[in-house]
CSV table of N, CA and C in Angstrom, one decimal:
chain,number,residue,atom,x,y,z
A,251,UNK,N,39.2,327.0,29.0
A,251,UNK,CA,38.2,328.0,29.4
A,251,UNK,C,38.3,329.3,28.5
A,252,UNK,N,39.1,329.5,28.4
A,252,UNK,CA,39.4,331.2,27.7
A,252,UNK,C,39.3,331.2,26.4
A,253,UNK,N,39.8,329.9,25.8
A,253,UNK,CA,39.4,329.8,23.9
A,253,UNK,C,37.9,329.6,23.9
A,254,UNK,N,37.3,328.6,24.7
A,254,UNK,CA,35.9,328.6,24.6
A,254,UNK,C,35.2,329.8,24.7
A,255,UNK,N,35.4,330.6,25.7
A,255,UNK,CA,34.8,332.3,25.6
A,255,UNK,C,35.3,332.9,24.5
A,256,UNK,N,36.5,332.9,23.9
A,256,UNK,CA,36.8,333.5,22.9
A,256,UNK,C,35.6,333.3,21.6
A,257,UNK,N,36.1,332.1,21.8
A,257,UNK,CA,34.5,331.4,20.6
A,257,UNK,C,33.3,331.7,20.6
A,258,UNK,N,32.5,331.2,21.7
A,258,UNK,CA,31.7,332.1,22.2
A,258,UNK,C,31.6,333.3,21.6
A,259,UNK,N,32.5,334.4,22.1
A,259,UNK,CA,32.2,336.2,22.0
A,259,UNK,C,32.4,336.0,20.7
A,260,UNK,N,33.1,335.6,19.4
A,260,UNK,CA,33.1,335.5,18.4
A,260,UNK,C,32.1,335.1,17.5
A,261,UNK,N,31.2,334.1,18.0
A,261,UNK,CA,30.1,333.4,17.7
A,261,UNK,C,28.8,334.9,17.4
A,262,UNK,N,28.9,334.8,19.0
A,262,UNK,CA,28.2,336.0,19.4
A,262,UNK,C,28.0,337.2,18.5
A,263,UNK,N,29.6,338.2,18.5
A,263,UNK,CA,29.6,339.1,17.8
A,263,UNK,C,29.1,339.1,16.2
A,264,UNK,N,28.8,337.9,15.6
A,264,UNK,CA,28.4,337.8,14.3
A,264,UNK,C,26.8,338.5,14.2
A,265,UNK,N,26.0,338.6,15.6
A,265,UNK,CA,25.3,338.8,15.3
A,265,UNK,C,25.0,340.2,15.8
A,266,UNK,N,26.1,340.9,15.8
A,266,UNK,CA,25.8,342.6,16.1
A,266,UNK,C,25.1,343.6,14.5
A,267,UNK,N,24.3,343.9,15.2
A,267,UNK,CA,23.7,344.7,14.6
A,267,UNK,C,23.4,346.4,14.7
A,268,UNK,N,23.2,347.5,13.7
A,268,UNK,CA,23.1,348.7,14.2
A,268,UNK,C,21.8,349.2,14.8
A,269,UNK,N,22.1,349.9,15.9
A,269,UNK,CA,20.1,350.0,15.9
A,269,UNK,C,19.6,350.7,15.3
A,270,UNK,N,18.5,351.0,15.4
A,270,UNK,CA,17.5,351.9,15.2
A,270,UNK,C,17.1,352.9,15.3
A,271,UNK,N,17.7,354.3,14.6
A,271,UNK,CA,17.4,355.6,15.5
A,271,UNK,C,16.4,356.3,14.7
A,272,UNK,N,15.4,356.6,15.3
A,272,UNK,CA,14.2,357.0,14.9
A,272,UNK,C,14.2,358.9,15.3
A,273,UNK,N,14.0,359.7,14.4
A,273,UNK,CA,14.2,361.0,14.6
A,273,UNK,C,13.4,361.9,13.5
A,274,UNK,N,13.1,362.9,13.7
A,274,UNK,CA,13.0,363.9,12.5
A,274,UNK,C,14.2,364.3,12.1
A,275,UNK,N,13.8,363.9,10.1
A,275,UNK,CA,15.0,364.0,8.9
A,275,UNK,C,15.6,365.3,9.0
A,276,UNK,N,15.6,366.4,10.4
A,276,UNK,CA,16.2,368.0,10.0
A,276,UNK,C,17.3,367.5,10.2
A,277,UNK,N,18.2,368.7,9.1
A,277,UNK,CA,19.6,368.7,9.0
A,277,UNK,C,20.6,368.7,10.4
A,278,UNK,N,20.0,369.5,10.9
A,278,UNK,CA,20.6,369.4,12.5
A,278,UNK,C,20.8,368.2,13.1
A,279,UNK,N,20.0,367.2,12.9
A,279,UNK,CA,19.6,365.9,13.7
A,279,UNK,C,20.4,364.4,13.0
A,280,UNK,N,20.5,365.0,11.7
A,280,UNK,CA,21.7,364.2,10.5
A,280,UNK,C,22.7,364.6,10.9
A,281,UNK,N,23.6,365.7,11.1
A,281,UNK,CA,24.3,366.0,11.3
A,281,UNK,C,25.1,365.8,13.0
A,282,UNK,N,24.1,365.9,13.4
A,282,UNK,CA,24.5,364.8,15.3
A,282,UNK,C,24.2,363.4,14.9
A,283,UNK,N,23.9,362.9,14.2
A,283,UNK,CA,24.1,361.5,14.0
A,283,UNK,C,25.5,361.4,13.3
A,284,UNK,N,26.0,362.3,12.4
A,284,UNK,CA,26.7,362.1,11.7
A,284,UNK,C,28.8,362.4,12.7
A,285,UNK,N,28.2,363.1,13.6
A,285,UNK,CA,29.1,363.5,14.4
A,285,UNK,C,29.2,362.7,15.3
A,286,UNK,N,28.2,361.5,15.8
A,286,UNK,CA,28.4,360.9,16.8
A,286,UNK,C,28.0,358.8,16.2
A,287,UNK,N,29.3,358.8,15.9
A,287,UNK,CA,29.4,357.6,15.4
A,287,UNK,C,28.5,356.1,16.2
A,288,UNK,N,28.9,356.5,17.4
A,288,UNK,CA,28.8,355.6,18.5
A,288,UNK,C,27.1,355.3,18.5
A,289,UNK,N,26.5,356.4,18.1
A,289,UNK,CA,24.7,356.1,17.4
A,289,UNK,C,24.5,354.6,17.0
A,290,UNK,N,25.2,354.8,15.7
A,290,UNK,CA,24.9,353.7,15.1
A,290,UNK,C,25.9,352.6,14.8
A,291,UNK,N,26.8,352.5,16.1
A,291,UNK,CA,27.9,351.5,16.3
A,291,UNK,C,26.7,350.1,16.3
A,292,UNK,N,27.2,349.1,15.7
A,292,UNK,CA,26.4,347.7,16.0
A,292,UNK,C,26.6,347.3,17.2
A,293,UNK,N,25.4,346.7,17.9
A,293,UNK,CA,25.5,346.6,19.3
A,293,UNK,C,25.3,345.1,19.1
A,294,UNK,N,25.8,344.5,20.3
A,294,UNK,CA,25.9,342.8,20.5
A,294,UNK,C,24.7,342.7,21.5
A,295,UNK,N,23.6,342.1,21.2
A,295,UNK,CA,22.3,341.4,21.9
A,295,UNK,C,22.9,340.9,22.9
A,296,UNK,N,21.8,341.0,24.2
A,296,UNK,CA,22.3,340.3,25.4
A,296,UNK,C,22.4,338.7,25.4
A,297,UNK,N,23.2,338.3,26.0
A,297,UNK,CA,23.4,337.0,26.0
A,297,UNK,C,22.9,336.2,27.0
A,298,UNK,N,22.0,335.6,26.9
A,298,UNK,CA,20.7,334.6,27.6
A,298,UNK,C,20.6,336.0,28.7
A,299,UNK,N,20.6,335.6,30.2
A,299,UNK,CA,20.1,336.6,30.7
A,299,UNK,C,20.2,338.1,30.5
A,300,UNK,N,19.1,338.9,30.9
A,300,UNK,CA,19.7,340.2,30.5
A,300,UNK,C,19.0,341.2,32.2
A,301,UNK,N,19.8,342.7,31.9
A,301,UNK,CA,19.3,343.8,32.9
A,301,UNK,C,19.9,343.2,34.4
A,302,UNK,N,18.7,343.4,35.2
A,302,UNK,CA,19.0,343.1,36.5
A,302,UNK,C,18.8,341.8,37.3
A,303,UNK,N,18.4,340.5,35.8
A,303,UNK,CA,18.4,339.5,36.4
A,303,UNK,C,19.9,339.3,36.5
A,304,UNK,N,20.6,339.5,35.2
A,304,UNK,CA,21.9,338.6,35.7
A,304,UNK,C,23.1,339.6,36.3
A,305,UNK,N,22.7,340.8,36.6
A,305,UNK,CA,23.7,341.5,37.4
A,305,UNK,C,23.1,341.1,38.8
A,306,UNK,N,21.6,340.4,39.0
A,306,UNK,CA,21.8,340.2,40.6
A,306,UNK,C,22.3,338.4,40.2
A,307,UNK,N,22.1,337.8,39.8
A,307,UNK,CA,22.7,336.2,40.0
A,307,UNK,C,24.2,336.3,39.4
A,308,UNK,N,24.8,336.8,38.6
A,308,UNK,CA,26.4,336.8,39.1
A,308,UNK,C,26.9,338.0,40.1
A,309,UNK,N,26.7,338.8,40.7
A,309,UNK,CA,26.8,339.9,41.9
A,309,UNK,C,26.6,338.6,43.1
A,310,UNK,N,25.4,338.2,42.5
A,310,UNK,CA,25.0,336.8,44.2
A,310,UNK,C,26.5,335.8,44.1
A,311,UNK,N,26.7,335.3,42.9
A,311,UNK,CA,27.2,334.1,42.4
A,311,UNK,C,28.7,334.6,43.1
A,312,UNK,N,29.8,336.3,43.0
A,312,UNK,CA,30.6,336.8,43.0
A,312,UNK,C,30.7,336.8,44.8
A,313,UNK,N,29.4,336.7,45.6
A,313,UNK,CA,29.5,337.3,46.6
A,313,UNK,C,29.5,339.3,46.7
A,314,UNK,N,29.2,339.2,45.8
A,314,UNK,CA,29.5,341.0,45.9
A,314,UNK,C,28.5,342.0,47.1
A,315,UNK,N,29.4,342.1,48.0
A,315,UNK,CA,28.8,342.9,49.1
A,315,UNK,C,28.8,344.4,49.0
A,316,UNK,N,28.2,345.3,48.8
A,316,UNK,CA,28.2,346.4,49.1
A,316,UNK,C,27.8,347.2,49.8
A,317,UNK,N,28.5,348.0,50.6
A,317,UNK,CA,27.8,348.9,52.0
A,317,UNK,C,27.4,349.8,51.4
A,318,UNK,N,26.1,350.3,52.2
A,318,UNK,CA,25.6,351.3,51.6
A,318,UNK,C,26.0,352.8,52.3
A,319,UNK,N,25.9,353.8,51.2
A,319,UNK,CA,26.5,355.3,50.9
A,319,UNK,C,26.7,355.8,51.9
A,320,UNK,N,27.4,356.4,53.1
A,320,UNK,CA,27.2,357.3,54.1
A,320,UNK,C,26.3,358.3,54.1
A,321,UNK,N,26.0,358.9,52.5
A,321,UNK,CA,24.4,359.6,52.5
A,321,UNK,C,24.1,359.8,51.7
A,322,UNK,N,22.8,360.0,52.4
A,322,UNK,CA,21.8,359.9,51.0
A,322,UNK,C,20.8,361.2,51.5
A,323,UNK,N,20.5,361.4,50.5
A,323,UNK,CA,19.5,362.6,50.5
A,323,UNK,C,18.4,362.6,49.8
A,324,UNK,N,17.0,363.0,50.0
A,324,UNK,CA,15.9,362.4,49.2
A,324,UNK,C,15.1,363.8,48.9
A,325,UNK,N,14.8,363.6,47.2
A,325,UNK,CA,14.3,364.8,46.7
A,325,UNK,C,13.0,364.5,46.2
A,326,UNK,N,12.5,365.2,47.0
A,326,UNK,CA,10.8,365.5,46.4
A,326,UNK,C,10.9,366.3,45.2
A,327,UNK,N,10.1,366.1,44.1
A,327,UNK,CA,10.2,366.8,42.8
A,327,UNK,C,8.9,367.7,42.9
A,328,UNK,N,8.3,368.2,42.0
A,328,UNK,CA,6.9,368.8,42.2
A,328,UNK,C,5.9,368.0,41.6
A,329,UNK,N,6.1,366.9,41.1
A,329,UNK,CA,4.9,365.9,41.3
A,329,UNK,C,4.5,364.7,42.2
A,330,UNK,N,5.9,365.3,43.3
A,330,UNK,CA,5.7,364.2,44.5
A,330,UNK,C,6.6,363.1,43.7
A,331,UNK,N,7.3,362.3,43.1
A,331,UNK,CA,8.3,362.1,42.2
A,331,UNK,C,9.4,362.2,44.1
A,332,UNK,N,10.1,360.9,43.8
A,332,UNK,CA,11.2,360.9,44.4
A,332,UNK,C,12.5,360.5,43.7
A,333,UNK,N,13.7,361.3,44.3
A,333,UNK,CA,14.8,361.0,43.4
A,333,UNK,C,16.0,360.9,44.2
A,334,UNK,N,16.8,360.0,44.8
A,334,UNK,CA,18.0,359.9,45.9
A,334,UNK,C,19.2,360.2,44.9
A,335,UNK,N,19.9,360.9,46.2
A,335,UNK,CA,20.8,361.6,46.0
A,335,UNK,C,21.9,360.3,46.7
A,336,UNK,N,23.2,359.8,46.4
A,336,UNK,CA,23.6,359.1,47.3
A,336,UNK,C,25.5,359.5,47.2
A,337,UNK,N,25.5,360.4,48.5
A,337,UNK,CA,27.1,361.0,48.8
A,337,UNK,C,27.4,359.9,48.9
A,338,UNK,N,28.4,359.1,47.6
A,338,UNK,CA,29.2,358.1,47.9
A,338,UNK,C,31.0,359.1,48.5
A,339,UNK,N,31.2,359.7,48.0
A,339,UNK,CA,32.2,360.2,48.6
A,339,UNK,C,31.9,362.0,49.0
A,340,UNK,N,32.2,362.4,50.0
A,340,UNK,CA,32.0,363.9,50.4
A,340,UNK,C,33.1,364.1,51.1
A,341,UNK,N,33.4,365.8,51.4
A,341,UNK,CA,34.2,366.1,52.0
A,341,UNK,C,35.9,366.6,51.7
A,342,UNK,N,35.6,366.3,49.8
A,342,UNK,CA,36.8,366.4,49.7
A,342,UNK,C,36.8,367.8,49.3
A,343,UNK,N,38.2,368.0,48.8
A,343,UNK,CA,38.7,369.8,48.2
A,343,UNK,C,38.1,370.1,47.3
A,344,UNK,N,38.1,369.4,46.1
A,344,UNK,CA,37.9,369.8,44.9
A,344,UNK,C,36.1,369.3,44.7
A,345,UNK,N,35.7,369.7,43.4
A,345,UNK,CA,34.4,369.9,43.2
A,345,UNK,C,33.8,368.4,43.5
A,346,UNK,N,32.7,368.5,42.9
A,346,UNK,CA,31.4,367.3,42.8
A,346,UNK,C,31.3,366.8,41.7
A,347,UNK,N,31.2,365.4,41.0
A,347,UNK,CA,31.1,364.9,40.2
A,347,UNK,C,29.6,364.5,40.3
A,348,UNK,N,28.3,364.1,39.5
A,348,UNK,CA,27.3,363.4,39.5
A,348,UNK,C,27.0,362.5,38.4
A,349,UNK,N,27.3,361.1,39.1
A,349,UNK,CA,27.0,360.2,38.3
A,349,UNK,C,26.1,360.0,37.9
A,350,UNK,N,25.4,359.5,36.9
A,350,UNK,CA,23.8,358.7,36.3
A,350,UNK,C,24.5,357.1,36.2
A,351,UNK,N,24.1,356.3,37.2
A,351,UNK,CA,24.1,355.2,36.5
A,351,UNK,C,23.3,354.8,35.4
A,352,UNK,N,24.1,353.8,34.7
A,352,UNK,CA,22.6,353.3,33.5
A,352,UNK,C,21.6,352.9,33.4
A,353,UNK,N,20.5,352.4,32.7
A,353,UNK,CA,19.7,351.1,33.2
A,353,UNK,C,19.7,350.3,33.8
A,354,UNK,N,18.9,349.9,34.9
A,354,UNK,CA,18.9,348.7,35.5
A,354,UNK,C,20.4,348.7,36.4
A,355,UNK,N,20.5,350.1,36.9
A,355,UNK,CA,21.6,350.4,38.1
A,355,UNK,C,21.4,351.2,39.2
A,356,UNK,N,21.8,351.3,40.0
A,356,UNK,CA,21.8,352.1,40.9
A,356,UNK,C,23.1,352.7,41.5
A,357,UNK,N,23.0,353.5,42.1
A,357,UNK,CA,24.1,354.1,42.8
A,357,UNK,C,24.9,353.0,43.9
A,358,UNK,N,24.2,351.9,44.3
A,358,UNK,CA,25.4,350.8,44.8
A,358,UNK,C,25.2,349.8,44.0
A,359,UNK,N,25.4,349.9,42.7
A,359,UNK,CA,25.9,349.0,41.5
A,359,UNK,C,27.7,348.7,41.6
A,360,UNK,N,28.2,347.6,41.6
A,360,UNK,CA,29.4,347.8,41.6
A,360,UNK,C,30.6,348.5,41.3
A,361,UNK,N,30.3,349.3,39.5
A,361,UNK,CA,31.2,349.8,38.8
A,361,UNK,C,30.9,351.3,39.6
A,362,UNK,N,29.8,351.5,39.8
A,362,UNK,CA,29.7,353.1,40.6
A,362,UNK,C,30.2,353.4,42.1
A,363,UNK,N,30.3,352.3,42.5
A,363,UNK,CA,31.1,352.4,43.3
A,363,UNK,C,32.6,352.6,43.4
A,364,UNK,N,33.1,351.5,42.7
A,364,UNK,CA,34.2,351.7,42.1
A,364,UNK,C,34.8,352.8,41.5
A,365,UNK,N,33.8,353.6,40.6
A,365,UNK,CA,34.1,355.0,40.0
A,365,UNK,C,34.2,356.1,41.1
A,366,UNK,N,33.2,355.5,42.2
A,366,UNK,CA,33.1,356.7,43.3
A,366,UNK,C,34.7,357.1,43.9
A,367,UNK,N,35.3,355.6,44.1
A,367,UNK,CA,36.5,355.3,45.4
A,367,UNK,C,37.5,355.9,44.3
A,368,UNK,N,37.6,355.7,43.1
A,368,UNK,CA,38.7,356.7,42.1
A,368,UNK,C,38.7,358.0,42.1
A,369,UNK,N,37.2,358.8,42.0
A,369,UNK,CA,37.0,359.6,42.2
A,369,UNK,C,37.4,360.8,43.2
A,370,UNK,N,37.3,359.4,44.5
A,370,UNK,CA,37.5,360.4,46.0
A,370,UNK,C,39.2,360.2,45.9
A,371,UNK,N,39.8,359.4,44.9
A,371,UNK,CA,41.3,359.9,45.4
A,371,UNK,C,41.9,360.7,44.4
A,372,UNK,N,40.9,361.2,43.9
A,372,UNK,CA,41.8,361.7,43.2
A,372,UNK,C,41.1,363.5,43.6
A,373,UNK,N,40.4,363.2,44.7
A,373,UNK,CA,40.6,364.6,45.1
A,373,UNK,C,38.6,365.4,44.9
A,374,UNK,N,37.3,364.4,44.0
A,374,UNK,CA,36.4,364.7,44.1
A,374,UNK,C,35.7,364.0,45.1
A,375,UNK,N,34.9,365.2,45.2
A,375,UNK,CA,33.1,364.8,45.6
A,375,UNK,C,32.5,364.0,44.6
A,376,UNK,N,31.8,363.1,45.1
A,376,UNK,CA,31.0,361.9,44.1
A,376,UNK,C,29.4,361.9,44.8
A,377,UNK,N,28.3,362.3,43.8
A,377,UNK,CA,26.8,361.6,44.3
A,377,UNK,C,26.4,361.2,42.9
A,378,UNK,N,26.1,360.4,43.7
A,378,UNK,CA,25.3,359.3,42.3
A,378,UNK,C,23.5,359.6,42.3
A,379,UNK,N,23.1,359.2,41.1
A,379,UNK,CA,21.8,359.8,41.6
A,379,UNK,C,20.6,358.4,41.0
A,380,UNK,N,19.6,358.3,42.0
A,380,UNK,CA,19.0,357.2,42.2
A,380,UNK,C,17.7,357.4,41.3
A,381,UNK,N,17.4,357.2,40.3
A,381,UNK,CA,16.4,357.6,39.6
A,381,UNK,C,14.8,357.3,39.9
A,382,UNK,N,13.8,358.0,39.9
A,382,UNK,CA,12.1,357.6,40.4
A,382,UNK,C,12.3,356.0,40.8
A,383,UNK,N,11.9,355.5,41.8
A,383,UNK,CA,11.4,354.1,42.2
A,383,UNK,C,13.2,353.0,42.2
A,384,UNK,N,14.1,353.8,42.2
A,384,UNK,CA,15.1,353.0,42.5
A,384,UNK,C,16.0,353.2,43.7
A,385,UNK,N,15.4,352.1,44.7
A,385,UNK,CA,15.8,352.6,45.9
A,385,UNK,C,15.2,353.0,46.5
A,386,UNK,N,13.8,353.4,46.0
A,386,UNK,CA,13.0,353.8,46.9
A,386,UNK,C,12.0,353.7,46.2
A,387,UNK,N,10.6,354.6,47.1
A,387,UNK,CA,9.3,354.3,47.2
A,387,UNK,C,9.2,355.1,45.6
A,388,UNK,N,7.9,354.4,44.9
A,388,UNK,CA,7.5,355.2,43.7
A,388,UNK,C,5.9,355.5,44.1
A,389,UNK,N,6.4,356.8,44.1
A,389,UNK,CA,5.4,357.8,44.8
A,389,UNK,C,4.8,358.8,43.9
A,390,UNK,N,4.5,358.7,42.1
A,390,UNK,CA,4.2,359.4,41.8
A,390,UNK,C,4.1,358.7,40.4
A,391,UNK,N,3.1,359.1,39.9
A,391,UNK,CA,2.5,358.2,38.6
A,391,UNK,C,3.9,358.3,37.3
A,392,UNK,N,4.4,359.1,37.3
A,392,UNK,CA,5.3,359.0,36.4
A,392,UNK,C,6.9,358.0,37.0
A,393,UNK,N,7.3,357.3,35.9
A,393,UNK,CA,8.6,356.5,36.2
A,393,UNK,C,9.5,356.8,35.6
A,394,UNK,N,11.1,356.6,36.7
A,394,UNK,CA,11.9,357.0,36.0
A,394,UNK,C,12.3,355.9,35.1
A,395,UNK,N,13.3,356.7,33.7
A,395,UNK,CA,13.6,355.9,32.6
A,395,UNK,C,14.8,357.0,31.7
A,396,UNK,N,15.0,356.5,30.5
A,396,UNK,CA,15.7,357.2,30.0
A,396,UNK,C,15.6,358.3,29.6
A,397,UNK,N,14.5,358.5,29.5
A,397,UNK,CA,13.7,359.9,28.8
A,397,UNK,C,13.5,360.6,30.7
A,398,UNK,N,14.1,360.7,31.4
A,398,UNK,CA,14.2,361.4,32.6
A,398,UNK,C,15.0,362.6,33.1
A,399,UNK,N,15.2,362.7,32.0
A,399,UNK,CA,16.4,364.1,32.2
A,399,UNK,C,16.0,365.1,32.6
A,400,UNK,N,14.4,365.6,32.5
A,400,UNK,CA,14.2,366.6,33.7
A,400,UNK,C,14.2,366.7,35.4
A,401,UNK,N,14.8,365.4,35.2
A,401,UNK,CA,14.9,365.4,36.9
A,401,UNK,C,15.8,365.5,37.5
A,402,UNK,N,16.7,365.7,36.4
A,402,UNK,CA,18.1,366.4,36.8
A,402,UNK,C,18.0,367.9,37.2
């Protein structure tokens, strides 16, 4: 089993490639590419399924149950735009952390949870934040996505 995956991810990795960063040529903008390697690290293509098909059919496949957040809090933006708030951990001493899950995540995605329960022992507040239409109603012509950082 484990040499065949080895093989596999080896197979695989041959076909990593760097992406594509598309920007204006100002020196400023060369210079954060140049500072941040990780840009144009080659990335490895999804393998057959990809996003939220195969995090829900291996999550199903895993059994992976998750209870959901003790709270949540729901923010109207000024275009009517909603965006949840979700206290995976509260109540502790020390400050608040706020997570962004990634793409095609949510705040009871497994690893953020996971991050949350580390978080709370080691003494933080944890809210994760649910981006336009995840987890909830999409209530406003604009969607969230990557380019959503005003909604922080």
């Amino acid at each position: 089993g484990a040499v065949v995956a080895a093989a596999v991810m080896h197979y695989h990795a041959r076909g990593a490639k760097p992406p594509t960063v598309t920007m204006d040529a100002t020196e400023q903008n060369q210079a954060a590419v140049l500072a941040c390697p990780q840009l144009v690290r080659p990335v490895l293509p999804s393998v057959g399924w990809s996003g939220v098909v195969a995090t829900t059919v291996f999550g199903a496949a895993n059994g992976l149950q998750l209870k959901p957040p003790p709270g949540v809090e729901k923010v109207v933006l000024e275009d009517g735009g909603v965006v949840l708030l979700d206290w995976l951990v509260r109540g502790q001493p020390g400050p608040a952390v706020l997570v962004c899950p990634g793409l095609n995540n949510s705040s009871r995605t497994g690893y953020i949870v996971r991050l949350a329960e580390a978080l709370g022992q080691q003494g933080f507040n944890c809210v994760a934040v649910n981006y336009r239409g995840v987890l909830s109603e999409l209530s406003s012509p604009k969607l969230g996505c990557a380019d959503s950082w005003q909604d922080l």
